[in-house]
Coordinates of C-alpha atoms in Angstrom, one line a residue:
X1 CA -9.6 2.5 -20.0
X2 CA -6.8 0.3 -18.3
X3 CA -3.4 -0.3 -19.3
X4 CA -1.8 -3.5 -18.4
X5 CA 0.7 -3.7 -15.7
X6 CA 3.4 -6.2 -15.6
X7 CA 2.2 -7.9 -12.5
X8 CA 4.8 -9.5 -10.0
X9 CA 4.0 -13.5 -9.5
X10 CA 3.7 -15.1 -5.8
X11 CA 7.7 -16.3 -5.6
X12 CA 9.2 -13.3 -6.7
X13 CA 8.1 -10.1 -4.7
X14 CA 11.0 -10.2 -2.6
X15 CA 13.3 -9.8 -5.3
X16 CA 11.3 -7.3 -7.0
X17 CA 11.5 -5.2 -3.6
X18 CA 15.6 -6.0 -3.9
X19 CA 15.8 -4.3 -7.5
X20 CA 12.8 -2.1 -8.2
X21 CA 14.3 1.2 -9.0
X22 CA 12.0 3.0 -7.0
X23 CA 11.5 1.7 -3.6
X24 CA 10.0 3.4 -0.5
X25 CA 10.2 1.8 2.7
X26 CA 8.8 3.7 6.0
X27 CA 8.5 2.2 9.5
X28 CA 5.4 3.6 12.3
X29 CA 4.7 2.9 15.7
X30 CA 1.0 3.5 16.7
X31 CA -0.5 3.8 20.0
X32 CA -3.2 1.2 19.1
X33 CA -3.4 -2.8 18.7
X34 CA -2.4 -4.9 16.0
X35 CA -5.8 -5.8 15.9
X36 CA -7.2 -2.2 15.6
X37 CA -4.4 -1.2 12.5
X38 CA -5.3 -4.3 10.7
X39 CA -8.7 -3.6 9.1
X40 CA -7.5 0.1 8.2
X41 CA -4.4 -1.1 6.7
X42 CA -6.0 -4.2 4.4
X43 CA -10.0 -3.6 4.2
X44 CA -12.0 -1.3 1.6
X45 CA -11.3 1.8 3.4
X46 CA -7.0 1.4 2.5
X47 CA -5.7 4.9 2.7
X48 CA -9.4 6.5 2.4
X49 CA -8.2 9.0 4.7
X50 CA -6.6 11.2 2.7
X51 CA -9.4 13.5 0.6
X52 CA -8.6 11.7 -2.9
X53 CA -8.7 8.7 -1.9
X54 CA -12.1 6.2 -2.2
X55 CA -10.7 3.0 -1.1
X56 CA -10.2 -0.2 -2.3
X57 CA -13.6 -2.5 -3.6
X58 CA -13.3 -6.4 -2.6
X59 CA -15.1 -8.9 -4.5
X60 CA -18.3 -9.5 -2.4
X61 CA -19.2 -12.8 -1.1
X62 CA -15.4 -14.1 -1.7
X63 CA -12.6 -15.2 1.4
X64 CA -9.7 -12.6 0.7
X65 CA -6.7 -14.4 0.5
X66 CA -4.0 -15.1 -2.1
X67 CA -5.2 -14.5 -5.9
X68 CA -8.1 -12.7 -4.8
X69 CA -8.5 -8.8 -7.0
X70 CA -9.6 -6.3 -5.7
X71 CA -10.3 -2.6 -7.4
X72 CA -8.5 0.7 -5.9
X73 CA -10.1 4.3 -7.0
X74 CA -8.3 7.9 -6.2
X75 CA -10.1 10.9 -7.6
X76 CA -6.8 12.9 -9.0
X77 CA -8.3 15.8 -10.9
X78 CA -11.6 17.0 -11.8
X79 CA -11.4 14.8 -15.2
X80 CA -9.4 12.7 -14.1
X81 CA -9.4 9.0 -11.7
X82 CA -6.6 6.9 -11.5
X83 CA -8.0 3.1 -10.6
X84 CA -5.9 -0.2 -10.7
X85 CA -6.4 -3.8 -10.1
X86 CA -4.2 -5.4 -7.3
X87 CA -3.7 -8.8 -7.0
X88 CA -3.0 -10.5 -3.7
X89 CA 0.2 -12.4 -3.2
X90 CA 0.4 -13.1 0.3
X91 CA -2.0 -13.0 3.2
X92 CA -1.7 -13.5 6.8
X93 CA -5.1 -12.3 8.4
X94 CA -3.4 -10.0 11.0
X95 CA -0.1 -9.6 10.0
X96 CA 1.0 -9.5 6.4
X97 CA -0.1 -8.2 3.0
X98 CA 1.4 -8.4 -0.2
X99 CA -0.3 -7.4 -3.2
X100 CA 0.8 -6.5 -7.4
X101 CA -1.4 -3.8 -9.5
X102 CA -2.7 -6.1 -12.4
X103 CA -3.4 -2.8 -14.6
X104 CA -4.3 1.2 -13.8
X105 CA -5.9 3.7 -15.5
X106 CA -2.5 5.3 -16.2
X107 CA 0.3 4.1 -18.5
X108 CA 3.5 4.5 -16.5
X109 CA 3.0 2.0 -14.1
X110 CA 4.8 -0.9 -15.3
X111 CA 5.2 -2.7 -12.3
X112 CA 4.1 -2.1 -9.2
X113 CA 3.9 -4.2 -5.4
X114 CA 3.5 -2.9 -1.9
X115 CA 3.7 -5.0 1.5
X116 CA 2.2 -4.0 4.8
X117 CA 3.8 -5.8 7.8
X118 CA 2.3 -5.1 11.3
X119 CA 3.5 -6.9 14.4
X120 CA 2.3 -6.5 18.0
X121 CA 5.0 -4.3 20.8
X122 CA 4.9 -3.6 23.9
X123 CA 3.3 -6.3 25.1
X124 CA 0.5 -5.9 21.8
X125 CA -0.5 -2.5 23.5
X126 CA 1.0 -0.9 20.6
X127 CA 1.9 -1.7 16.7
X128 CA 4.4 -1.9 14.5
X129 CA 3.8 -1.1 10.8
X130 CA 6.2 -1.7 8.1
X131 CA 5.5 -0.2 5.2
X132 CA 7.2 -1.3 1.5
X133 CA 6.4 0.4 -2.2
X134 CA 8.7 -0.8 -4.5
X135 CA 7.8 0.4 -8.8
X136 CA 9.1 0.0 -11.8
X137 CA 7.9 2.7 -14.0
X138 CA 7.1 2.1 -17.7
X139 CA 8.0 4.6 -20.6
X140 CA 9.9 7.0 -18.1
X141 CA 12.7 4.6 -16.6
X142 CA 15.2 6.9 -17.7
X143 CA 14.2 9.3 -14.6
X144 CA 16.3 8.9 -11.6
X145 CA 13.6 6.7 -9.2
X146 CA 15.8 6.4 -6.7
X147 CA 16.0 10.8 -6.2
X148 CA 12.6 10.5 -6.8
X149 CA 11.9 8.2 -3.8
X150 CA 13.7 10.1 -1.5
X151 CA 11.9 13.3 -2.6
X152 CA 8.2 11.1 -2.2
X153 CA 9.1 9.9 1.2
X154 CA 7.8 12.6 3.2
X155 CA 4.9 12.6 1.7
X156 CA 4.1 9.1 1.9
X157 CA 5.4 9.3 5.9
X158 CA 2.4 11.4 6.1
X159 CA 0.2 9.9 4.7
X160 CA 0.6 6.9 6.7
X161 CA 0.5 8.4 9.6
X162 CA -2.6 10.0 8.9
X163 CA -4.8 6.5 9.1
X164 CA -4.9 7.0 12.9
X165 CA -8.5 8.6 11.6
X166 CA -9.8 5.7 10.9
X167 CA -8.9 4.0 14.0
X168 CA -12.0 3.7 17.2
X169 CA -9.2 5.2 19.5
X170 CA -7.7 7.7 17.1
X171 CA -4.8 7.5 19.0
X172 CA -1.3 8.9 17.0
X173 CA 1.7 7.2 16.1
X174 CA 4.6 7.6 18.2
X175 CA 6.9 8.0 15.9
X176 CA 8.3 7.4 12.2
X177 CA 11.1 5.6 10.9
X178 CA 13.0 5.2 7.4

């Protein structure tokens, strides 16, 4: 079963990542190329490096790009699998991705948008990814999201960090921001 989410539309992420009550923003430098952080970050296996997590399923035989939904799956219990839809709102091959859940196997989500920004340093020897969560919780906006960010931050730092496994090089980041 899926609940609907209150997707974001194309012109208005950047206002939802102004006002979202919960917003998590975390800078990395890696030790690797653009090039080689770009698959990891936006093909099927998106944060499959951490043990829940199964990736994200593209629709096969389509160009990704703008509009196109894909299917996210994260075992979270014996019982029980959170899933969601995610739209695409903006794609540059390479550099930038902006996506919207559409719905998710659980109800709280009410709206929901992430964007992954890479750009070459160092000559493109190294990368810089910029990542962005930004939510706005159904049935439970009365909690204080913002505490609750700060609290989740850590644990988000580390799990981006941890998609050095997927790279060829497995090289680490440098270091973390935000």
């Amino acid at each position: 079963m899926r609940f609907k989410a209150n997707p974001i539309e194309p012109n208005s992420y950047e206002a939802f990542f102004a006002e979202a009550p919960f917003l998590s923003y975390i800078e990395y430098e890696y030790d690797a190329t653009p090039e080689e952080i770009w698959p990891v970050i936006s093909g099927p296996r998106m944060w499959s490096w951490l043990p829940t997590v199964w990736g994200c399923r593209y629709p096969e035989g389509e160009e990704v790009g703008p509009g196109t939904v894909r299917d996210f799956q994260m075992f979270l219990h014996h019982w029980l699998i959170f899933a969601q839809h995610e739209r695409i709102l903006h794609w540059e091959k390479g550099s930038h991705l902006v996506y919207t859940a559409v719905d998710a196997t659980l109800p709280v989500f009410g709206s929901w948008c992430e964007r992954y920004a890479i750009e070459p340093i160092d000559g493109g020897t190294r990368t810089r990814l910029r990542w962005t969560l930004a939510v706005k919780p159904r049935y439970i906006g009365w909690l204080p999201a913002k505490w609750f960010a700060v609290a989740l931050n850590p644990i988000l730092r580390f799990g981006l960090r941890a998609l050095v496994r997927e790279l060829p090089s497995r090289r680490g980041p440098s270091y973390a921001r935000g």
